[in-house]
Coordinates of C-alpha atoms in Angstrom, one line a residue:
M265 CA 191.8 106.4 140.2
G266 CA 189.2 104.5 137.8
R267 CA 189.0 101.7 136.5
A268 CA 191.1 100.4 133.6
R269 CA 189.3 101.7 129.6
V270 CA 190.0 98.6 127.5
G271 CA 189.4 98.5 123.2
V272 CA 188.7 95.0 121.7
Y273 CA 189.7 94.2 118.2
V274 CA 189.2 91.0 116.7
D275 CA 190.4 90.4 112.9
S276 CA 187.8 87.5 113.2
M277 CA 188.8 86.4 109.2
N278 CA 192.7 86.1 110.5
I279 CA 191.3 84.1 113.8
V280 CA 188.8 82.0 112.3
R281 CA 192.2 80.8 109.8
N282 CA 194.6 80.0 112.3
G283 CA 193.3 77.9 114.5
G284 CA 190.4 79.5 115.8
Y285 CA 187.4 78.6 114.5
G286 CA 184.9 78.2 117.3
M287 CA 186.1 80.6 119.5
R288 CA 183.7 81.7 121.8
Y289 CA 183.1 85.8 122.0
E290 CA 181.5 85.9 125.1
V291 CA 184.4 84.0 126.3
L292 CA 186.4 87.2 125.3
R293 CA 184.7 89.4 126.6
R294 CA 184.9 88.4 130.4
Y295 CA 188.3 87.4 129.5
A296 CA 189.0 91.5 128.6
A297 CA 187.1 92.3 132.2
R298 CA 188.7 90.0 134.2
N299 CA 190.1 92.0 136.4
G300 CA 187.4 94.7 136.5
E301 CA 188.0 97.1 134.1
E302 CA 185.9 98.7 132.2
V303 CA 185.2 97.0 128.1
V304 CA 184.6 100.5 126.1
R305 CA 185.2 99.3 122.9
L306 CA 183.9 95.5 121.5
N307 CA 185.0 95.4 117.8
A308 CA 185.0 92.4 115.1
Y309 CA 186.0 92.8 111.8
V310 CA 184.2 90.3 109.7
A311 CA 184.1 89.3 106.2
L312 CA 180.9 89.4 103.8
D313 CA 179.8 87.7 100.6
V314 CA 177.0 90.4 99.7
E315 CA 175.8 88.0 96.7
R316 CA 175.5 85.1 99.0
A317 CA 173.9 86.7 101.7
G318 CA 171.1 87.9 100.2
S319 CA 170.4 84.8 97.8
D320 CA 171.8 82.0 99.2
P321 CA 170.1 80.3 101.9
N322 CA 173.1 78.4 103.2
Y323 CA 174.8 82.1 104.1
D324 CA 172.6 82.2 107.7
A325 CA 174.6 80.6 109.7
T326 CA 177.9 83.8 108.7
L327 CA 174.1 86.4 109.4
N328 CA 174.0 84.8 112.7
F329 CA 177.3 84.9 113.6
I330 CA 177.1 88.4 112.8
S331 CA 173.7 89.0 115.2
T332 CA 175.3 87.6 117.6
L333 CA 178.0 89.6 117.6
R334 CA 176.0 91.7 118.3
D335 CA 174.6 90.8 121.2
L336 CA 177.2 90.8 122.6
G337 CA 177.4 94.2 122.3
F338 CA 180.4 93.8 119.6
K339 CA 179.9 96.7 116.7
V340 CA 180.2 94.6 113.6
I341 CA 182.4 96.0 110.9
E342 CA 181.2 94.2 107.2
K343 CA 184.6 93.9 104.7
P344 CA 183.3 92.9 101.4
I345 CA 184.3 90.6 100.0
R346 CA 186.2 91.4 96.9
W347 CA 186.7 88.1 94.0
F348 CA 189.4 87.6 91.3
K349 CA 189.8 84.6 88.9
D350 CA 193.1 82.9 88.8
E351 CA 195.3 81.9 85.8
S352 CA 193.2 78.8 85.2
G353 CA 189.8 80.4 85.6
R354 CA 188.8 79.5 89.1
A355 CA 187.7 82.3 91.5
Y356 CA 188.9 83.4 95.0
G357 CA 187.8 85.6 97.1
K358 CA 189.4 88.4 99.6
A359 CA 189.1 90.6 102.7
N360 CA 191.1 92.8 104.4
A361 CA 190.3 94.7 106.8
D362 CA 193.6 95.3 108.2
M363 CA 193.8 99.2 107.4
E364 CA 190.0 100.2 108.8
M365 CA 191.2 97.5 111.8
A366 CA 194.5 99.4 112.5
L367 CA 193.1 103.4 112.1
D368 CA 190.2 102.3 114.8
I369 CA 193.0 101.0 116.9
I370 CA 194.7 104.5 116.4
S371 CA 192.0 106.5 116.3
Q372 CA 190.2 105.1 119.4
S373 CA 193.8 104.4 121.5
D374 CA 193.5 108.4 123.4
R375 CA 190.4 106.7 125.0
L376 CA 191.5 103.4 126.6
D377 CA 193.8 102.3 128.3
I378 CA 194.5 98.2 128.0
I379 CA 194.1 97.0 123.9
Y380 CA 193.4 93.7 122.9
L381 CA 195.1 92.6 119.8
L382 CA 192.6 89.0 118.6
T383 CA 194.8 88.8 115.5
G384 CA 198.2 87.2 114.4
D385 CA 199.2 89.3 111.9
G386 CA 202.9 91.2 112.3
D387 CA 201.3 93.4 109.9
F388 CA 200.2 95.5 113.4
C389 CA 203.5 95.6 114.4
N390 CA 203.9 99.2 113.9
V391 CA 200.4 99.8 115.3
V392 CA 201.4 98.3 118.6
T393 CA 204.2 100.5 118.8
M394 CA 202.8 103.7 117.7
V395 CA 199.6 103.0 120.5
Q396 CA 202.2 101.9 123.1
N397 CA 204.1 105.0 122.4
K398 CA 200.4 106.7 123.5
G399 CA 200.7 105.3 126.7
C400 CA 198.3 101.7 126.1
R401 CA 199.6 98.8 127.2
V402 CA 199.0 96.2 124.0
E403 CA 198.1 92.6 124.8
A404 CA 197.2 89.8 122.2
V405 CA 195.7 86.8 122.0
A406 CA 195.7 84.6 118.8
F407 CA 196.4 80.4 118.2
C408 CA 197.6 79.7 115.3
N409 CA 200.0 81.4 112.7
V410 CA 201.3 84.1 115.5
S411 CA 203.9 86.9 113.5
A412 CA 207.0 86.0 116.3
Q413 CA 207.9 89.6 116.1
L414 CA 204.0 90.7 117.0
R415 CA 205.0 88.4 119.6
R416 CA 207.8 90.6 121.2
E417 CA 206.0 93.7 120.2
V418 CA 203.0 93.0 122.4
D419 CA 203.3 93.9 126.2
L420 CA 202.0 90.1 126.5
F421 CA 200.7 87.6 124.2
V422 CA 198.3 84.6 125.8
S423 CA 198.0 82.0 123.2
G424 CA 193.6 81.5 122.8
F425 CA 194.1 78.1 123.6
L426 CA 195.2 78.2 127.0
I427 CA 191.8 80.3 128.0
P428 CA 189.8 78.3 129.9
G429 CA 186.6 78.2 127.5
L430 CA 187.5 80.4 124.7
L431 CA 188.5 77.7 121.8
P432 CA 186.1 74.2 122.8
T433 CA 188.9 71.5 123.2
Q434 CA 189.2 68.2 121.6
A435 CA 185.8 66.1 121.0
P436 CA 183.7 67.9 123.8
L437 CA 180.5 65.5 125.3
A438 CA 177.9 65.9 127.1
G439 CA 178.9 65.3 131.1
T440 CA 182.0 65.6 130.4
P441 CA 184.2 67.2 134.0
K442 CA 183.9 71.7 133.6
W443 CA 188.2 72.6 132.2
G444 CA 189.9 71.9 135.7
E445 CA 188.0 70.1 137.1
V446 CA 188.9 65.9 137.7
G447 CA 188.5 64.1 134.5
S448 CA 188.6 67.1 132.3
R449 CA 190.4 68.6 129.3
V450 CA 192.9 71.2 129.9
R451 CA 195.4 73.1 127.4
G452 CA 198.9 74.5 129.8
V453 CA 202.5 74.7 128.5
C454 CA 206.0 72.7 130.4
T455 CA 207.1 75.1 133.2
K456 CA 209.4 73.1 134.7
Y457 CA 211.7 69.3 133.9
I458 CA 213.6 67.4 135.6
A459 CA 215.7 65.4 132.7
D460 CA 217.4 62.5 135.2
K461 CA 214.4 62.0 136.9
S462 CA 212.3 62.1 133.5
Y463 CA 209.6 63.8 135.2
G464 CA 208.1 67.3 134.9
F465 CA 205.3 70.0 135.5
L466 CA 202.7 71.7 133.3
R467 CA 200.9 75.4 134.0
F468 CA 197.0 75.1 132.3
M469 CA 195.1 78.2 133.6
H470 CA 191.8 76.7 136.1
S471 CA 191.1 81.0 135.8
L472 CA 190.5 84.5 134.8
G473 CA 192.7 86.4 136.7
K474 CA 195.8 87.8 137.7
L475 CA 198.0 86.4 135.1
W476 CA 201.2 88.2 135.7
I477 CA 200.8 86.3 138.7
T478 CA 202.9 82.5 137.7
D479 CA 204.3 81.5 140.9
T480 CA 200.4 78.3 141.3
R481 CA 201.7 78.5 145.3
M482 CA 199.9 81.7 146.0
D483 CA 196.4 81.4 146.3
D484 CA 195.6 84.3 144.1
S485 CA 197.9 82.7 140.9
P486 CA 195.2 81.9 138.2
Y487 CA 197.7 78.6 137.3
T488 CA 197.4 75.5 138.3
S489 CA 200.7 72.3 137.9
V490 CA 200.0 69.6 137.1
F491 CA 202.7 66.7 136.9
F492 CA 203.9 64.2 134.6
L493 CA 206.0 61.7 133.6
E494 CA 208.6 61.8 130.1
K495 CA 207.3 58.8 129.2
D496 CA 203.7 60.3 128.7
L497 CA 204.7 62.3 126.8
P498 CA 203.1 62.7 122.6
A499 CA 205.4 61.6 119.8
G500 CA 207.4 63.9 118.1
V501 CA 207.9 66.0 121.4
Y502 CA 211.5 65.9 122.9
P503 CA 212.7 65.8 126.3
D504 CA 215.6 67.9 124.9
H505 CA 213.3 70.8 124.5
L506 CA 211.8 71.7 127.5
P507 CA 210.6 73.3 129.4
S508 CA 208.8 75.9 126.7
R509 CA 206.1 77.5 126.6
D510 CA 206.3 77.7 122.7
H511 CA 205.1 74.0 123.0
I512 CA 200.9 73.5 123.6
F513 CA 199.2 70.9 125.6
E514 CA 196.3 69.8 125.8
F515 CA 196.1 66.5 129.0
T516 CA 193.6 65.1 131.3
L517 CA 193.6 65.7 134.6
M518 CA 193.4 63.2 136.7
E519 CA 193.8 63.1 140.3
G520 CA 197.0 61.9 142.0
E521 CA 198.6 61.1 145.8
K522 CA 200.2 65.3 146.0
G523 CA 197.9 66.9 143.5
F524 CA 196.8 66.9 139.8
V525 CA 198.7 64.4 137.3
A526 CA 198.7 64.8 133.1
T527 CA 197.3 61.6 130.9
D528 CA 196.7 61.7 127.6
I529 CA 198.9 64.1 126.3
T530 CA 198.5 65.9 122.7
L531 CA 200.7 68.0 121.4
V532 CA 198.1 71.2 119.9
Y533 CA 200.6 73.1 118.3
Q534 CA 203.7 74.3 118.9
Y535 CA 204.9 78.1 118.5
H536 CA 208.3 79.2 116.7
S537 CA 210.4 82.4 116.9

């Protein structure tokens, strides 16, 4: 049996607006091929202000971003920004590539086995169902404001906050230990909480691999468990709500007597059903 064929479709505008500014596309590509899959399609849908691109030198960052995507092998679909005025006369721009992205996914799905959908937009639920019915597996990766229906519709939803290196951790400094090393900042979820003893365990992804092996005791699991004390939980997080896959925590890894211990825990984001 040959390698699974993969297509990656990134709604860059949705990702940037919803917590994914600074997402590393090279990490995304490695993530999509983490188990030896063949990446066949890499599509990124990007908003482009045509007028500024031709006249404003400060627009170079956007043009460089597009060039970088192409260097990484992405086909960039540029969606021109259309400008409108509100009732007070203020100009605002809109660019929506949903239709183009949906049509590409549907038309190209016949030659794919796995589709990675980078968006939190619930309008894609019908597209997901359609290509699943054609035999494709659909996995979604997104950050904030992800449609609860989309999370339920896909075969697997993975918060982009949890993928090692996909989005920089808070205040990265030169010389900071790499993700997963003692002293590094990582992000994870609470998978176990013992209320009568006031402690629990967080789980973070230490490497890209077989995400379905969630038992951290298994050698080929890409996850690691980290001990934490209730007193170290950030303000506003109540033990009654734990364990939870909806709370995304960022924390520093310290070494304890029996393994990793989480310190300086912060709440990055909370998903809602």
